[in-house]
Amino acid sequence: MDETGEEIGLRPPAPRSMELSAMFDGSEVIAEARRLARSFLNEVQGVYGLRVSERALSVVELIVSELFTNTRKYAPGPCRITLRVHDGCVEVSIWDSNPNPPAILPADPLRIGQHGLEIVVAASRSFHIRPEHAGKRITASIALDDDPDPDLASRRH
């Protein structure tokens, strides 16, 4: 305890759900969206002490990058990215103004490009597309402690 009687080194209890939303006007670079995601997850880990694996950080950045790229390509204009942590997962949601759902093409190892949604679906615990009043929302969920071998991950540092 310090001189005020407060416990030293204790973190605030993690709320049941943590969320961050940011609106993008269409002029931002993809790296800004990835930085937002990494910063949010670093805060979740640093402030609340929730474990966020390196793999989860990388997968979230990849998913943000792929979904943000699709938004820029097929729905120019504003979009909103929402990151929400609950039940040991982080949900990455991107809303855009284009009401048309994206086409998830069948796997084709000979196709060059257009594999972004295949990657997102494969890397996510869950994936869904929901029509909105104006546009659509695409959401992918990733486990925060998603490391195939936690001992190996801790040796990397």
Coordinates of N, CA and C in Angstrom, one line a residue:
M1 N 0.8 -1.2 0.0 CA 0.0 0.0 0.0 C 0.9 1.2 0.0
D2 N 0.4 2.3 -0.6 CA 1.1 3.6 -0.6 C 0.6 4.4 0.6
E3 N 1.1 5.6 0.7 CA 0.8 6.4 1.8 C -0.7 6.8 1.9
T4 N -1.4 6.7 0.8 CA -2.8 7.0 0.8 C -3.7 5.8 1.1
G5 N -3.0 4.6 1.3 CA -3.8 3.5 1.6 C -4.2 2.6 0.4
E6 N -3.8 3.1 -0.8 CA -4.2 2.4 -2.0 C -3.3 1.2 -2.3
E7 N -3.8 0.2 -2.8 CA -3.0 -1.0 -3.2 C -2.1 -0.5 -4.4
I8 N -0.8 -0.9 -4.4 CA 0.1 -0.6 -5.5 C 0.1 -1.7 -6.4
G9 N 0.1 -1.4 -7.7 CA 0.2 -2.4 -8.7 C -1.1 -3.1 -9.1
L10 N -2.2 -2.8 -8.5 CA -3.4 -3.4 -8.9 C -4.0 -2.7 -10.1
R11 N -4.5 -3.5 -11.0 CA -5.2 -3.0 -12.2 C -6.7 -2.9 -12.0
P12 N -7.3 -1.9 -12.7 CA -8.7 -1.8 -12.5 C -9.4 -3.1 -13.0
P13 N -10.5 -3.5 -12.5 CA -11.1 -4.8 -13.0 C -11.6 -4.5 -14.4
A14 N -11.4 -5.6 -15.2 CA -11.8 -5.5 -16.6 C -13.3 -5.4 -16.7
P15 N -13.8 -4.5 -17.4 CA -15.3 -4.4 -17.6 C -15.7 -5.7 -18.4
R16 N -17.0 -6.0 -18.3 CA -17.5 -7.2 -19.0 C -17.3 -7.0 -20.6
S17 N -17.3 -5.8 -21.0 CA -17.1 -5.6 -22.5 C -16.3 -4.3 -22.6
M18 N -15.3 -4.3 -23.5 CA -14.6 -3.1 -23.8 C -14.7 -2.8 -25.3
E19 N -14.9 -1.6 -25.7 CA -15.2 -1.2 -27.0 C -14.5 0.1 -27.5
L20 N -14.1 0.1 -28.7 CA -13.6 1.3 -29.3 C -14.1 1.4 -30.7
S21 N -14.7 2.6 -31.1 CA -15.1 2.8 -32.5 C -14.5 4.0 -33.0
A22 N -14.2 4.0 -34.3 CA -13.6 5.1 -35.0 C -14.2 5.2 -36.4
M23 N -14.5 6.4 -36.8 CA -15.1 6.7 -38.1 C -13.9 7.1 -39.0
F24 N -13.9 6.6 -40.2 CA -12.9 7.0 -41.2 C -13.7 7.6 -42.4
D25 N -13.1 8.7 -42.9 CA -13.8 9.4 -44.0 C -13.5 8.9 -45.4
G26 N -12.5 8.1 -45.5 CA -12.1 7.5 -46.8 C -10.8 8.0 -47.3
S27 N -10.2 8.9 -46.6 CA -8.9 9.4 -47.1 C -7.7 8.7 -46.3
E28 N -8.0 8.0 -45.3 CA -6.9 7.4 -44.4 C -6.3 6.2 -45.1
V29 N -5.0 6.0 -44.7 CA -4.3 4.8 -45.2 C -4.6 3.6 -44.3
I30 N -4.5 2.5 -44.8 CA -4.8 1.2 -44.1 C -4.0 1.1 -42.8
A31 N -2.8 1.6 -42.8 CA -1.9 1.5 -41.6 C -2.5 2.2 -40.4
E32 N -3.3 3.2 -40.6 CA -4.0 3.9 -39.5 C -5.0 3.0 -38.8
A33 N -5.7 2.2 -39.6 CA -6.7 1.3 -39.0 C -6.0 0.2 -38.3
R34 N -4.9 -0.3 -38.8 CA -4.1 -1.4 -38.1 C -3.5 -0.8 -36.8
R35 N -3.0 0.4 -36.8 CA -2.5 1.0 -35.6 C -3.6 1.2 -34.5
L36 N -4.8 1.5 -34.9 CA -5.9 1.7 -34.0 C -6.2 0.3 -33.3
A37 N -6.2 -0.7 -34.1 CA -6.4 -2.1 -33.5 C -5.3 -2.5 -32.6
R38 N -4.1 -2.3 -33.0 CA -3.0 -2.7 -32.1 C -3.0 -1.9 -30.8
S39 N -3.2 -0.6 -30.9 CA -3.3 0.3 -29.7 C -4.4 -0.1 -28.8
F40 N -5.5 -0.4 -29.3 CA -6.7 -0.9 -28.5 C -6.3 -2.2 -27.8
L41 N -5.8 -3.1 -28.5 CA -5.4 -4.4 -27.8 C -4.3 -4.3 -26.8
N42 N -3.3 -3.4 -27.1 CA -2.3 -3.1 -26.1 C -2.8 -2.5 -24.9
E43 N -3.8 -1.6 -25.0 CA -4.5 -1.0 -23.8 C -5.3 -2.1 -23.1
V44 N -6.0 -2.9 -23.8 CA -6.7 -4.0 -23.1 C -5.8 -4.9 -22.3
Q45 N -4.6 -5.2 -22.8 CA -3.6 -6.0 -22.1 C -3.0 -5.2 -21.0
G46 N -2.5 -4.0 -21.3 CA -1.7 -3.2 -20.3 C -2.6 -2.6 -19.2
V47 N -3.7 -2.1 -19.5 CA -4.6 -1.5 -18.4 C -5.4 -2.6 -17.6
Y48 N -5.9 -3.5 -18.3 CA -6.8 -4.5 -17.7 C -6.2 -5.9 -17.4
G49 N -5.0 -6.1 -18.0 CA -4.3 -7.3 -17.7 C -4.8 -8.5 -18.4
L50 N -5.7 -8.3 -19.4 CA -6.1 -9.5 -20.2 C -5.0 -9.9 -21.1
R51 N -4.8 -11.2 -21.2 CA -3.8 -11.7 -22.1 C -4.2 -11.6 -23.5
V52 N -3.4 -11.0 -24.3 CA -3.6 -10.9 -25.8 C -2.3 -11.5 -26.4
S53 N -2.5 -12.6 -27.1 CA -1.3 -13.3 -27.6 C -0.8 -12.5 -28.8
E54 N 0.5 -12.7 -29.2 CA 1.1 -12.1 -30.3 C 0.4 -12.5 -31.6
R55 N 0.0 -13.8 -31.6 CA -0.8 -14.3 -32.8 C -2.1 -13.6 -32.9
A56 N -2.8 -13.4 -31.8 CA -4.1 -12.6 -31.8 C -3.9 -11.2 -32.3
L57 N -2.8 -10.5 -31.9 CA -2.5 -9.2 -32.3 C -2.3 -9.2 -33.8
S58 N -1.5 -10.1 -34.3 CA -1.2 -10.2 -35.8 C -2.5 -10.5 -36.6
V59 N -3.3 -11.5 -36.1 CA -4.5 -11.8 -36.8 C -5.5 -10.7 -36.9
V60 N -5.6 -10.0 -35.8 CA -6.5 -8.8 -35.7 C -6.1 -7.7 -36.7
E61 N -4.8 -7.5 -36.7 CA -4.2 -6.5 -37.7 C -4.5 -6.9 -39.1
L62 N -4.3 -8.2 -39.4 CA -4.5 -8.7 -40.7 C -6.0 -8.6 -41.1
I63 N -6.9 -9.0 -40.2 CA -8.3 -8.9 -40.5 C -8.7 -7.4 -40.7
V64 N -8.3 -6.5 -39.9 CA -8.6 -5.1 -40.0 C -8.1 -4.6 -41.4
S65 N -6.9 -5.0 -41.8 CA -6.3 -4.6 -43.0 C -7.1 -5.1 -44.2
E66 N -7.5 -6.4 -44.2 CA -8.3 -7.0 -45.3 C -9.7 -6.4 -45.4
L67 N -10.3 -6.2 -44.3 CA -11.7 -5.6 -44.3 C -11.7 -4.1 -44.7
F68 N -10.7 -3.4 -44.2 CA -10.5 -2.0 -44.5 C -10.2 -1.8 -46.0
T69 N -9.4 -2.7 -46.5 CA -9.0 -2.6 -47.9 C -10.2 -2.9 -48.8
N70 N -11.1 -3.9 -48.4 CA -12.3 -4.1 -49.2 C -13.2 -2.9 -49.1
T71 N -13.3 -2.3 -48.0 CA -14.2 -1.1 -47.8 C -13.7 0.0 -48.8
R72 N -12.4 0.2 -48.8 CA -11.9 1.3 -49.6 C -12.1 0.9 -51.1
K73 N -12.0 -0.3 -51.5 CA -12.1 -0.7 -52.8 C -13.6 -0.7 -53.3
Y74 N -14.5 -1.2 -52.5 CA -15.9 -1.4 -53.0 C -16.9 -0.5 -52.4
A75 N -16.5 0.3 -51.4 CA -17.5 1.2 -50.8 C -16.8 2.5 -50.4
P76 N -16.3 3.2 -51.5 CA -15.6 4.5 -51.1 C -16.5 5.4 -50.3
G77 N -15.9 6.1 -49.4 CA -16.6 7.0 -48.5 C -16.4 6.6 -47.1
P78 N -17.3 7.0 -46.2 CA -17.0 6.8 -44.8 C -17.2 5.3 -44.4
C79 N -16.5 4.9 -43.4 CA -16.7 3.6 -42.8 C -16.4 3.7 -41.3
R80 N -16.9 2.8 -40.5 CA -16.7 2.8 -39.1 C -16.1 1.4 -38.7
I81 N -15.0 1.5 -37.9 CA -14.4 0.3 -37.4 C -14.7 0.2 -35.9
T82 N -15.2 -0.9 -35.5 CA -15.5 -1.1 -34.1 C -14.8 -2.3 -33.6
L83 N -14.0 -2.2 -32.5 CA -13.3 -3.3 -31.9 C -14.0 -3.5 -30.5
R84 N -14.4 -4.7 -30.2 CA -15.1 -5.0 -29.0 C -14.5 -6.3 -28.4
V85 N -14.1 -6.2 -27.1 CA -13.6 -7.4 -26.4 C -14.6 -7.8 -25.4
H86 N -14.9 -9.1 -25.5 CA -15.8 -9.8 -24.6 C -15.7 -11.3 -24.7
D87 N -15.9 -12.0 -23.6 CA -15.9 -13.4 -23.5 C -14.6 -14.0 -24.1
G88 N -13.4 -13.4 -23.9 CA -12.2 -13.9 -24.3 C -11.9 -13.7 -25.8
C89 N -12.7 -12.9 -26.5 CA -12.5 -12.7 -27.9 C -12.5 -11.2 -28.2
V90 N -12.0 -10.8 -29.4 CA -12.1 -9.5 -29.9 C -12.9 -9.6 -31.2
E91 N -14.0 -8.8 -31.2 CA -14.7 -8.7 -32.5 C -14.3 -7.5 -33.3
V92 N -14.0 -7.7 -34.5 CA -13.6 -6.6 -35.4 C -14.8 -6.4 -36.4
S93 N -15.4 -5.3 -36.3 CA -16.6 -5.0 -37.2 C -16.3 -3.8 -38.0
I94 N -16.6 -3.9 -39.3 CA -16.5 -2.7 -40.2 C -17.8 -2.5 -40.8
W95 N -18.3 -1.3 -40.7 CA -19.5 -0.8 -41.3 C -19.1 0.0 -42.5
D96 N -19.8 -0.2 -43.7 CA -19.6 0.7 -44.8 C -21.0 1.0 -45.4
S97 N -21.0 2.0 -46.3 CA -22.3 2.4 -46.9 C -22.8 1.6 -48.1
N98 N -22.0 0.6 -48.6 CA -22.4 -0.2 -49.7 C -23.3 -1.3 -49.1
P99 N -24.6 -1.4 -49.6 CA -25.5 -2.4 -49.0 C -25.2 -3.8 -49.6
N100 N -24.4 -3.9 -50.7 CA -24.2 -5.2 -51.3 C -23.2 -6.0 -50.5
P101 N -23.5 -7.3 -50.2 CA -22.6 -8.1 -49.4 C -21.4 -8.5 -50.3
P102 N -20.2 -8.7 -49.7 CA -19.1 -9.1 -50.6 C -19.2 -10.5 -51.1
A103 N -18.6 -10.8 -52.2 CA -18.6 -12.1 -52.7 C -17.5 -12.9 -52.2
I104 N -17.8 -14.0 -51.5 CA -16.7 -14.9 -51.0 C -16.5 -15.9 -52.1
L105 N -15.5 -15.8 -52.8 CA -15.2 -16.7 -54.0 C -14.8 -18.1 -53.5
P106 N -15.1 -19.1 -54.3 CA -14.6 -20.4 -53.9 C -13.1 -20.5 -54.0
A107 N -12.6 -21.3 -53.2 CA -11.1 -21.5 -53.1 C -10.6 -21.8 -54.5
D108 N -9.5 -21.1 -54.9 CA -8.9 -21.4 -56.2 C -7.4 -21.0 -56.1
P109 N -6.6 -22.1 -55.9 CA -5.1 -21.8 -55.7 C -4.5 -21.1 -56.9
L110 N -5.1 -21.1 -58.1 CA -4.5 -20.5 -59.2 C -4.9 -19.1 -59.4
R111 N -6.0 -18.6 -58.7 CA -6.4 -17.3 -58.7 C -5.4 -16.3 -58.1
I112 N -5.1 -15.3 -58.7 CA -4.2 -14.3 -58.2 C -5.0 -13.1 -57.6
G113 N -4.9 -12.9 -56.3 CA -5.7 -11.9 -55.7 C -7.1 -12.3 -55.3
Q114 N -7.8 -11.4 -54.7 CA -9.1 -11.6 -54.2 C -9.3 -12.8 -53.2
H115 N -8.3 -13.0 -52.4 CA -8.4 -14.0 -51.3 C -8.6 -13.4 -50.0
G116 N -8.8 -12.1 -49.9 CA -9.0 -11.4 -48.6 C -10.0 -12.0 -47.7
L117 N -11.2 -12.2 -48.2 CA -12.3 -12.7 -47.3 C -12.1 -14.2 -47.0
E118 N -11.4 -14.9 -47.9 CA -11.1 -16.3 -47.6 C -10.1 -16.3 -46.3
I119 N -9.2 -15.4 -46.3 CA -8.2 -15.3 -45.2 C -9.0 -14.9 -43.9
V120 N -9.8 -13.9 -44.0 CA -10.6 -13.5 -42.9 C -11.4 -14.6 -42.3
V121 N -12.1 -15.3 -43.1 CA -13.0 -16.4 -42.7 C -12.1 -17.5 -42.0
A122 N -11.0 -17.9 -42.7 CA -10.2 -18.9 -42.1 C -9.5 -18.5 -40.8
A123 N -9.2 -17.3 -40.6 CA -8.5 -16.9 -39.4 C -9.4 -16.5 -38.2
S124 N -10.7 -16.5 -38.5 CA -11.7 -16.0 -37.5 C -12.4 -17.2 -36.8
R125 N -12.7 -17.0 -35.6 CA -13.5 -17.9 -34.8 C -15.0 -17.9 -35.4
S126 N -15.4 -16.7 -35.7 CA -16.7 -16.6 -36.3 C -16.7 -15.4 -37.3
F127 N -17.6 -15.4 -38.3 CA -17.6 -14.4 -39.3 C -19.1 -14.2 -39.8
H128 N -19.5 -13.0 -39.8 CA -20.9 -12.8 -40.4 C -21.0 -11.4 -41.0
I129 N -22.0 -11.4 -41.9 CA -22.3 -10.1 -42.6 C -23.7 -9.8 -42.3
R130 N -24.0 -8.6 -41.9 CA -25.3 -8.1 -41.5 C -25.7 -6.9 -42.3
P131 N -26.8 -6.9 -43.0 CA -27.3 -5.7 -43.6 C -27.7 -4.7 -42.5
E132 N -27.4 -3.4 -42.8 CA -27.8 -2.3 -41.9 C -28.8 -1.4 -42.6
H133 N -29.4 -0.5 -41.9 CA -30.3 0.5 -42.5 C -29.7 1.1 -43.7
A134 N -28.4 1.5 -43.5 CA -27.7 2.1 -44.6 C -26.4 1.3 -44.7
G135 N -26.2 0.5 -45.7 CA -25.0 -0.3 -45.8 C -25.0 -1.6 -45.2
K136 N -23.8 -2.1 -44.7 CA -23.7 -3.4 -44.1 C -22.6 -3.4 -43.1
R137 N -22.6 -4.4 -42.2 CA -21.6 -4.6 -41.2 C -21.0 -6.0 -41.3
I138 N -19.7 -6.0 -41.4 CA -19.0 -7.3 -41.5 C -18.2 -7.5 -40.1
T139 N -18.4 -8.6 -39.5 CA -17.8 -8.8 -38.2 C -17.1 -10.2 -38.2
A140 N -15.9 -10.1 -37.6 CA -15.1 -11.3 -37.4 C -14.6 -11.4 -36.0
S141 N -14.6 -12.5 -35.4 CA -14.2 -12.7 -34.0 C -13.0 -13.5 -33.9
I142 N -12.0 -13.1 -33.0 CA -10.7 -13.7 -32.8 C -10.5 -14.0 -31.3
A143 N -10.0 -15.1 -31.0 CA -9.7 -15.4 -29.5 C -8.5 -14.6 -29.1
L144 N -8.6 -14.0 -28.0 CA -7.5 -13.1 -27.5 C -6.2 -13.9 -27.2
D145 N -6.4 -15.2 -26.7 CA -5.2 -16.0 -26.3 C -4.9 -17.0 -27.3
D146 N -5.2 -16.7 -28.6 CA -5.1 -17.6 -29.7 C -3.6 -17.9 -30.1
D147 N -2.9 -18.7 -29.3 CA -1.6 -19.1 -29.7 C -1.6 -20.7 -29.8
P148 N -1.1 -21.2 -30.9 CA -1.0 -22.6 -31.0 C -0.2 -23.3 -29.9
D149 N 0.9 -22.6 -29.5 CA 1.8 -23.1 -28.5 C 2.2 -22.0 -27.6
P150 N 1.5 -21.7 -26.5 CA 1.9 -20.6 -25.6 C 3.3 -20.6 -25.1
D151 N 3.9 -21.8 -24.9 CA 5.3 -21.8 -24.5 C 6.2 -21.3 -25.5
L152 N 5.9 -21.7 -26.8 CA 6.8 -21.2 -27.9 C 6.6 -19.7 -28.0
A153 N 5.4 -19.1 -27.8 CA 5.2 -17.7 -28.0 C 6.0 -16.9 -26.9
S154 N 6.0 -17.5 -25.7 CA 6.7 -16.8 -24.6 C 8.3 -16.8 -24.8
R155 N 8.8 -17.8 -25.5 CA 10.2 -17.9 -25.8 C 10.6 -16.9 -26.9
R156 N 9.7 -16.4 -27.7 CA 10.0 -15.5 -28.8 C 10.5 -14.1 -28.2
H157 N 10.2 -13.8 -27.0 CA 10.5 -12.5 -26.5 C 11.8 -12.4 -25.8

